């Protein structure tokens, strides 16, 4: 079955710690995205990548970093500079540009200890 | 700036009643429009998509939406609500030529027995 997987489902971060959220897709999509979801605020774009080895900042990139070394993988690191990281993080992919349908993973909920 | 407004953060209907979820967008040119559904603790999945081919768009699970350019609206409807429709619904717009999809804040649908 083709799809997007995210791991872990829940992640706990200690103060000052960097944590990495995994996102893998086997849909052969070129574009991948990371969104942050907070109650009542919809989805906000953190980073996106349209092709391997290239990515751009979204609306709320501060305190986050990404890499895109393989077409299938787009990990997100939440750094210690992100002071309010508690949220639901969603990874998505699309064939190419955002006018195409985006396919979402099941999400990772990040909590701060 | 492009934006999406979903009227009503919560909507409650009785089982069997009409579902109407409102979405208005701002865009200087006809955009691509989407409705996504999110069940608790899951990612989003596409309900339907408008790409200018037809103003009335039919989606999955009996939902449909009508694009009204004069009203800049793309409201989602379903003639008869089912308990399984209880979820959060997101309207989204991809402004033609833009680099990102803009999501509304979401409307949570409750279905009463």
PDB file of C-alpha atoms in Angstrom:
ATOM      1  CA  UNK A   1       0.000   0.000   0.000  1.00  0.00           C
ATOM      2  CA  UNK A   2       1.279   3.456  -0.886  1.00  0.00           C
ATOM      3  CA  UNK A   3       1.172   6.151   1.735  1.00  0.00           C
ATOM      4  CA  UNK A   4       2.917   8.352   4.228  1.00  0.00           C
ATOM      5  CA  UNK A   5       4.188   7.171   7.559  1.00  0.00           C
ATOM      6  CA  UNK A   6       5.152   9.337  10.504  1.00  0.00           C
ATOM      7  CA  UNK A   7       6.915   8.256  13.636  1.00  0.00           C
ATOM      8  CA  UNK A   8       6.707   8.294  16.500  1.00  0.00           C
ATOM      9  CA  UNK A   9       3.001   8.777  17.188  1.00  0.00           C
ATOM     10  CA  UNK A  10       3.835  10.561  20.463  1.00  0.00           C
ATOM     11  CA  UNK A  11       7.075  12.297  21.333  1.00  0.00           C
ATOM     12  CA  UNK A  12       8.167  13.867  24.583  1.00  0.00           C
ATOM     13  CA  UNK A  13      10.769  16.614  24.662  1.00  0.00           C
ATOM     14  CA  UNK A  14      12.761  17.806  27.608  1.00  0.00           C
ATOM     15  CA  UNK A  15      13.717  21.460  27.881  1.00  0.00           C
ATOM     16  CA  UNK A  16      16.804  22.257  25.822  1.00  0.00           C
ATOM     17  CA  UNK A  17      16.556  19.064  23.810  1.00  0.00           C
ATOM     18  CA  UNK A  18      16.399  18.706  20.034  1.00  0.00           C
ATOM     19  CA  UNK A  19      14.001  16.058  18.750  1.00  0.00           C
ATOM     20  CA  UNK A  20      13.475  14.684  15.242  1.00  0.00           C
ATOM     21  CA  UNK A  21      10.177  13.664  13.701  1.00  0.00           C
ATOM     22  CA  UNK A  22      10.290  11.132  10.903  1.00  0.00           C
ATOM     23  CA  UNK A  23       8.280  11.303   7.676  1.00  0.00           C
ATOM     24  CA  UNK A  24       8.537   8.712   4.902  1.00  0.00           C
ATOM     25  CA  UNK A  25       6.473   8.357   1.721  1.00  0.00           C
ATOM     26  CA  UNK A  26       6.364   5.655  -0.947  1.00  0.00           C
ATOM     27  CA  UNK A  27       4.063   7.541  -3.329  1.00  0.00           C
ATOM     28  CA  UNK A  28       6.940   8.688  -5.540  1.00  0.00           C
ATOM     29  CA  UNK A  29       5.933  12.299  -4.864  1.00  0.00           C
ATOM     30  CA  UNK A  30       8.385  15.112  -5.484  1.00  0.00           C
ATOM     31  CA  UNK A  31       6.939  17.629  -3.016  1.00  0.00           C
ATOM     32  CA  UNK A  32       6.780  17.218   0.738  1.00  0.00           C
ATOM     33  CA  UNK A  33       5.522  19.510   3.501  1.00  0.00           C
ATOM     34  CA  UNK A  34       5.540  19.914   7.258  1.00  0.00           C
ATOM     35  CA  UNK A  35       2.608  21.545   9.039  1.00  0.00           C
ATOM     36  CA  UNK A  36       1.975  22.432  12.633  1.00  0.00           C
ATOM     37  CA  UNK A  37      -1.584  22.141  13.937  1.00  0.00           C
ATOM     38  CA  UNK A  38      -2.762  23.949  17.052  1.00  0.00           C
ATOM     39  CA  UNK A  39      -6.397  23.961  18.246  1.00  0.00           C
ATOM     40  CA  UNK A  40      -8.463  26.595  16.453  1.00  0.00           C
ATOM     41  CA  UNK A  41      -5.618  27.695  14.170  1.00  0.00           C
ATOM     42  CA  UNK A  42      -5.802  25.299  11.290  1.00  0.00           C
ATOM     43  CA  UNK A  43      -2.574  24.168   9.671  1.00  0.00           C
ATOM     44  CA  UNK A  44       0.491  26.378   9.464  1.00  0.00           C
ATOM     45  CA  UNK A  45       3.299  25.594   7.049  1.00  0.00           C
ATOM     46  CA  UNK A  46       6.716  25.067   8.638  1.00  0.00           C
ATOM     47  CA  UNK A  47       8.872  23.932   5.688  1.00  0.00           C
ATOM     48  CA  UNK A  48       8.324  22.515   2.247  1.00  0.00           C
ATOM     49  CA  UNK A  49      10.464  20.800  -0.338  1.00  0.00           C
ATOM     50  CA  UNK A  50       9.711  20.535  -4.042  1.00  0.00           C
ATOM     51  CA  UNK A  51      12.690  18.391  -4.920  1.00  0.00           C
ATOM     52  CA  UNK A  52      15.499  16.426  -3.335  1.00  0.00           C
ATOM     53  CA  UNK A  53      18.250  18.541  -1.740  1.00  0.00           C
ATOM     54  CA  UNK A  54      16.106  21.670  -1.824  1.00  0.00           C
ATOM     55  CA  UNK A  55      13.667  23.106   0.715  1.00  0.00           C
ATOM     56  CA  UNK A  56      12.152  26.453   1.637  1.00  0.00           C
ATOM     57  CA  UNK A  57      10.886  28.037   4.818  1.00  0.00           C
ATOM     58  CA  UNK A  58       7.175  28.315   5.358  1.00  0.00           C
ATOM     59  CA  UNK A  59       5.347  30.718   7.637  1.00  0.00           C
ATOM     60  CA  UNK A  60       6.686  29.490  10.984  1.00  0.00           C
ATOM     61  CA  UNK A  61      10.151  28.029  10.328  1.00  0.00           C
ATOM     62  CA  UNK A  62      11.902  29.580  13.340  1.00  0.00           C
ATOM     63  CA  UNK A  63      13.092  26.891  15.751  1.00  0.00           C
ATOM     64  CA  UNK A  64      12.756  24.103  13.186  1.00  0.00           C
ATOM     65  CA  UNK A  65      15.088  22.515  10.653  1.00  0.00           C
ATOM     66  CA  UNK A  66      14.659  19.945   7.880  1.00  0.00           C
ATOM     67  CA  UNK A  67      16.659  17.931   5.378  1.00  0.00           C
ATOM     68  CA  UNK A  68      15.730  16.273   2.101  1.00  0.00           C
ATOM     69  CA  UNK A  69      18.514  13.894   1.174  1.00  0.00           C
ATOM     70  CA  UNK A  70      16.189  11.266  -0.305  1.00  0.00           C
ATOM     71  CA  UNK A  71      12.981  11.624  -2.271  1.00  0.00           C
ATOM     72  CA  UNK A  72      11.140   9.412   0.207  1.00  0.00           C
ATOM     73  CA  UNK A  73      12.211  11.101   3.413  1.00  0.00           C
ATOM     74  CA  UNK A  74      11.692  14.570   4.924  1.00  0.00           C
ATOM     75  CA  UNK A  75      12.595  14.590   8.645  1.00  0.00           C
ATOM     76  CA  UNK A  76      11.792  17.585  10.833  1.00  0.00           C
ATOM     77  CA  UNK A  77      13.957  18.587  13.789  1.00  0.00           C
ATOM     78  CA  UNK A  78      12.415  20.655  16.530  1.00  0.00           C
ATOM     79  CA  UNK A  79      15.306  22.510  18.110  1.00  0.00           C
ATOM     80  CA  UNK A  80      15.662  23.950  21.569  1.00  0.00           C
ATOM     81  CA  UNK A  81      15.112  27.380  20.012  1.00  0.00           C
ATOM     82  CA  UNK A  82      11.431  26.503  19.518  1.00  0.00           C
ATOM     83  CA  UNK A  83      10.025  27.711  22.820  1.00  0.00           C
ATOM     84  CA  UNK A  84       6.483  26.449  22.379  1.00  0.00           C
ATOM     85  CA  UNK A  85       6.765  23.116  20.558  1.00  0.00           C
ATOM     86  CA  UNK A  86       3.678  21.393  21.968  1.00  0.00           C
ATOM     87  CA  UNK A  87       1.482  20.698  18.949  1.00  0.00           C
ATOM     88  CA  UNK A  88       0.332  18.092  16.440  1.00  0.00           C
ATOM     89  CA  UNK A  89       2.744  17.845  13.521  1.00  0.00           C
ATOM     90  CA  UNK A  90       1.577  16.682  10.119  1.00  0.00           C
ATOM     91  CA  UNK A  91       3.687  15.681   7.169  1.00  0.00           C
ATOM     92  CA  UNK A  92       2.216  15.699   3.659  1.00  0.00           C
ATOM     93  CA  UNK A  93       3.287  15.078   0.105  1.00  0.00           C
ATOM     94  CA  UNK A  94       1.993  15.884  -3.372  1.00  0.00           C
ATOM     95  CA  UNK A  95       2.968  14.904  -6.901  1.00  0.00           C
ATOM     96  CA  UNK A  96       4.634  18.231  -7.540  1.00  0.00           C
ATOM     97  CA  UNK A  97       3.278  21.630  -6.593  1.00  0.00           C
ATOM     98  CA  UNK A  98       0.593  22.431  -4.001  1.00  0.00           C
ATOM     99  CA  UNK A  99      -2.250  22.688  -6.522  1.00  0.00           C
ATOM    100  CA  UNK A 100      -2.156  18.926  -6.513  1.00  0.00           C
ATOM    101  CA  UNK A 101      -3.898  17.013  -3.770  1.00  0.00           C
ATOM    102  CA  UNK A 102      -1.818  16.677  -0.649  1.00  0.00           C
ATOM    103  CA  UNK A 103      -1.648  13.310   1.065  1.00  0.00           C
ATOM    104  CA  UNK A 104      -1.159  13.431   4.803  1.00  0.00           C
ATOM    105  CA  UNK A 105       0.502  11.178   7.305  1.00  0.00           C
ATOM    106  CA  UNK A 106      -1.180  10.220  10.603  1.00  0.00           C
ATOM    107  CA  UNK A 107       0.708  12.886  12.570  1.00  0.00           C
ATOM    108  CA  UNK A 108       3.040  13.103  15.552  1.00  0.00           C
ATOM    109  CA  UNK A 109       1.943  14.703  18.800  1.00  0.00           C
ATOM    110  CA  UNK A 110       4.819  16.460  20.524  1.00  0.00           C
ATOM    111  CA  UNK A 111       4.593  17.141  24.224  1.00  0.00           C
ATOM    112  CA  UNK A 112       6.996  18.951  26.505  1.00  0.00           C
ATOM    113  CA  UNK A 113       8.024  17.381  29.813  1.00  0.00           C
TER     114      UNK A 113
ATOM    115  CA  UNK B   1      -2.942  38.524   1.167  1.00  0.00           C
ATOM    116  CA  UNK B   2      -4.812  35.382   0.312  1.00  0.00           C
ATOM    117  CA  UNK B   3      -7.003  33.992   3.050  1.00  0.00           C
ATOM    118  CA  UNK B   4      -9.635  31.411   3.832  1.00  0.00           C
ATOM    119  CA  UNK B   5     -12.460  31.987   6.305  1.00  0.00           C
ATOM    120  CA  UNK B   6     -14.568  29.178   7.697  1.00  0.00           C
ATOM    121  CA  UNK B   7     -17.673  30.483   9.407  1.00  0.00           C
ATOM    122  CA  UNK B   8     -18.333  28.671  12.647  1.00  0.00           C
ATOM    123  CA  UNK B   9     -15.677  26.757  14.536  1.00  0.00           C
ATOM    124  CA  UNK B  10     -18.337  24.271  15.652  1.00  0.00           C
ATOM    125  CA  UNK B  11     -21.472  23.065  13.876  1.00  0.00           C
ATOM    126  CA  UNK B  12     -23.980  20.650  15.380  1.00  0.00           C
ATOM    127  CA  UNK B  13     -26.647  18.794  13.391  1.00  0.00           C
ATOM    128  CA  UNK B  14     -29.002  15.916  14.046  1.00  0.00           C
ATOM    129  CA  UNK B  15     -28.505  12.613  12.288  1.00  0.00           C
ATOM    130  CA  UNK B  16     -30.335  12.758   8.957  1.00  0.00           C
ATOM    131  CA  UNK B  17     -30.278  16.561   8.789  1.00  0.00           C
ATOM    132  CA  UNK B  18     -28.596  18.706   6.162  1.00  0.00           C
ATOM    133  CA  UNK B  19     -24.923  19.491   6.706  1.00  0.00           C
ATOM    134  CA  UNK B  20     -23.736  22.942   5.603  1.00  0.00           C
ATOM    135  CA  UNK B  21     -20.182  24.063   6.314  1.00  0.00           C
ATOM    136  CA  UNK B  22     -19.275  27.521   5.074  1.00  0.00           C
ATOM    137  CA  UNK B  23     -16.060  28.633   3.432  1.00  0.00           C
ATOM    138  CA  UNK B  24     -15.151  31.974   1.881  1.00  0.00           C
ATOM    139  CA  UNK B  25     -11.835  32.781   0.270  1.00  0.00           C
ATOM    140  CA  UNK B  26     -10.044  35.845  -0.962  1.00  0.00           C
ATOM    141  CA  UNK B  27      -8.162  35.544  -4.189  1.00  0.00           C
ATOM    142  CA  UNK B  28      -7.627  37.884  -7.095  1.00  0.00           C
ATOM    143  CA  UNK B  29      -7.804  35.059  -9.617  1.00  0.00           C
ATOM    144  CA  UNK B  30      -9.793  31.812  -9.553  1.00  0.00           C
ATOM    145  CA  UNK B  31      -7.919  29.482  -7.262  1.00  0.00           C
ATOM    146  CA  UNK B  32      -7.882  25.772  -6.691  1.00  0.00           C
ATOM    147  CA  UNK B  33     -10.136  24.946  -3.730  1.00  0.00           C
ATOM    148  CA  UNK B  34     -10.168  21.924  -1.472  1.00  0.00           C
ATOM    149  CA  UNK B  35     -12.129  20.414   1.368  1.00  0.00           C
ATOM    150  CA  UNK B  36     -10.286  18.019   3.662  1.00  0.00           C
ATOM    151  CA  UNK B  37     -11.625  15.976   6.584  1.00  0.00           C
ATOM    152  CA  UNK B  38      -9.733  15.038   9.734  1.00  0.00           C
ATOM    153  CA  UNK B  39     -10.860  12.371  12.174  1.00  0.00           C
ATOM    154  CA  UNK B  40      -9.522  12.563  15.748  1.00  0.00           C
ATOM    155  CA  UNK B  41      -5.770  12.081  16.037  1.00  0.00           C
ATOM    156  CA  UNK B  42      -5.393  11.371  12.327  1.00  0.00           C
ATOM    157  CA  UNK B  43      -4.071  13.173   9.297  1.00  0.00           C
ATOM    158  CA  UNK B  44      -6.232  14.953   6.751  1.00  0.00           C
ATOM    159  CA  UNK B  45      -7.784  13.282   3.744  1.00  0.00           C
ATOM    160  CA  UNK B  46      -9.236  14.892   0.662  1.00  0.00           C
ATOM    161  CA  UNK B  47     -13.030  15.129   0.389  1.00  0.00           C
ATOM    162  CA  UNK B  48     -13.172  17.049  -2.870  1.00  0.00           C
ATOM    163  CA  UNK B  49     -11.314  19.524  -5.041  1.00  0.00           C
ATOM    164  CA  UNK B  50     -12.329  22.351  -7.383  1.00  0.00           C
ATOM    165  CA  UNK B  51     -10.112  23.001 -10.382  1.00  0.00           C
ATOM    166  CA  UNK B  52     -12.426  25.145 -12.553  1.00  0.00           C
ATOM    167  CA  UNK B  53     -13.794  22.220 -14.567  1.00  0.00           C
ATOM    168  CA  UNK B  54     -17.278  22.403 -13.006  1.00  0.00           C
ATOM    169  CA  UNK B  55     -18.787  24.645 -10.353  1.00  0.00           C
ATOM    170  CA  UNK B  56     -20.518  21.791  -8.514  1.00  0.00           C
ATOM    171  CA  UNK B  57     -17.992  19.305  -7.247  1.00  0.00           C
ATOM    172  CA  UNK B  58     -18.932  15.900  -5.869  1.00  0.00           C
ATOM    173  CA  UNK B  59     -16.690  14.234  -3.343  1.00  0.00           C
ATOM    174  CA  UNK B  60     -16.503  11.140  -1.236  1.00  0.00           C
ATOM    175  CA  UNK B  61     -19.021  10.044   1.404  1.00  0.00           C
ATOM    176  CA  UNK B  62     -21.890  11.966  -0.236  1.00  0.00           C
ATOM    177  CA  UNK B  63     -20.389  15.432   0.194  1.00  0.00           C
ATOM    178  CA  UNK B  64     -20.445  18.104  -2.464  1.00  0.00           C
ATOM    179  CA  UNK B  65     -19.426  21.743  -2.749  1.00  0.00           C
ATOM    180  CA  UNK B  66     -20.402  24.558  -5.067  1.00  0.00           C
ATOM    181  CA  UNK B  67     -17.975  27.196  -6.290  1.00  0.00           C
ATOM    182  CA  UNK B  68     -19.616  30.627  -6.452  1.00  0.00           C
ATOM    183  CA  UNK B  69     -17.232  33.175  -7.884  1.00  0.00           C
ATOM    184  CA  UNK B  70     -19.540  36.139  -7.256  1.00  0.00           C
ATOM    185  CA  UNK B  71     -19.703  35.269  -3.566  1.00  0.00           C
ATOM    186  CA  UNK B  72     -16.107  33.947  -3.328  1.00  0.00           C
ATOM    187  CA  UNK B  73     -17.570  30.950  -1.554  1.00  0.00           C
ATOM    188  CA  UNK B  74     -17.068  27.205  -1.618  1.00  0.00           C
ATOM    189  CA  UNK B  75     -19.555  25.817   0.907  1.00  0.00           C
ATOM    190  CA  UNK B  76     -19.626  22.095   1.693  1.00  0.00           C
ATOM    191  CA  UNK B  77     -22.950  20.266   1.929  1.00  0.00           C
ATOM    192  CA  UNK B  78     -24.350  16.812   2.533  1.00  0.00           C
ATOM    193  CA  UNK B  79     -28.096  16.136   2.347  1.00  0.00           C
ATOM    194  CA  UNK B  80     -28.267  13.755   5.293  1.00  0.00           C
ATOM    195  CA  UNK B  81     -25.782  13.625   8.149  1.00  0.00           C
ATOM    196  CA  UNK B  82     -24.519  10.337   9.498  1.00  0.00           C
ATOM    197  CA  UNK B  83     -22.880   9.727  12.852  1.00  0.00           C
ATOM    198  CA  UNK B  84     -19.665   8.797  11.040  1.00  0.00           C
ATOM    199  CA  UNK B  85     -19.469  12.324   9.589  1.00  0.00           C
ATOM    200  CA  UNK B  86     -18.446  13.720  12.968  1.00  0.00           C
ATOM    201  CA  UNK B  87     -14.977  15.138  12.339  1.00  0.00           C
ATOM    202  CA  UNK B  88     -13.134  18.375  11.672  1.00  0.00           C
ATOM    203  CA  UNK B  89     -13.387  19.837   8.193  1.00  0.00           C
ATOM    204  CA  UNK B  90     -10.860  22.154   6.598  1.00  0.00           C
ATOM    205  CA  UNK B  91     -11.352  24.370   3.584  1.00  0.00           C
ATOM    206  CA  UNK B  92      -8.146  25.181   1.718  1.00  0.00           C
ATOM    207  CA  UNK B  93      -7.160  27.334  -1.229  1.00  0.00           C
ATOM    208  CA  UNK B  94      -4.196  27.241  -3.536  1.00  0.00           C
ATOM    209  CA  UNK B  95      -3.897  30.683  -5.112  1.00  0.00           C
ATOM    210  CA  UNK B  96      -2.976  30.286  -8.752  1.00  0.00           C
ATOM    211  CA  UNK B  97       0.766  30.883  -9.051  1.00  0.00           C
ATOM    212  CA  UNK B  98       1.318  30.640  -5.315  1.00  0.00           C
ATOM    213  CA  UNK B  99       3.770  28.356  -3.598  1.00  0.00           C
ATOM    214  CA  UNK B 100       1.627  27.093  -0.749  1.00  0.00           C
ATOM    215  CA  UNK B 101      -1.862  25.924   0.134  1.00  0.00           C
ATOM    216  CA  UNK B 102      -3.665  28.094   2.677  1.00  0.00           C
ATOM    217  CA  UNK B 103      -5.887  26.297   5.171  1.00  0.00           C
ATOM    218  CA  UNK B 104      -8.858  27.651   7.054  1.00  0.00           C
ATOM    219  CA  UNK B 105      -9.073  27.300  10.829  1.00  0.00           C
ATOM    220  CA  UNK B 106     -11.400  24.322  10.549  1.00  0.00           C
ATOM    221  CA  UNK B 107     -14.993  23.538  11.520  1.00  0.00           C
ATOM    222  CA  UNK B 108     -15.734  20.732  13.911  1.00  0.00           C
ATOM    223  CA  UNK B 109     -18.943  18.909  12.995  1.00  0.00           C
ATOM    224  CA  UNK B 110     -20.966  17.224  15.726  1.00  0.00           C
ATOM    225  CA  UNK B 111     -23.766  14.805  14.789  1.00  0.00           C
ATOM    226  CA  UNK B 112     -26.480  14.151  17.361  1.00  0.00           C
ATOM    227  CA  UNK B 113     -28.431  10.917  17.462  1.00  0.00           C
TER     228      UNK B 113
END
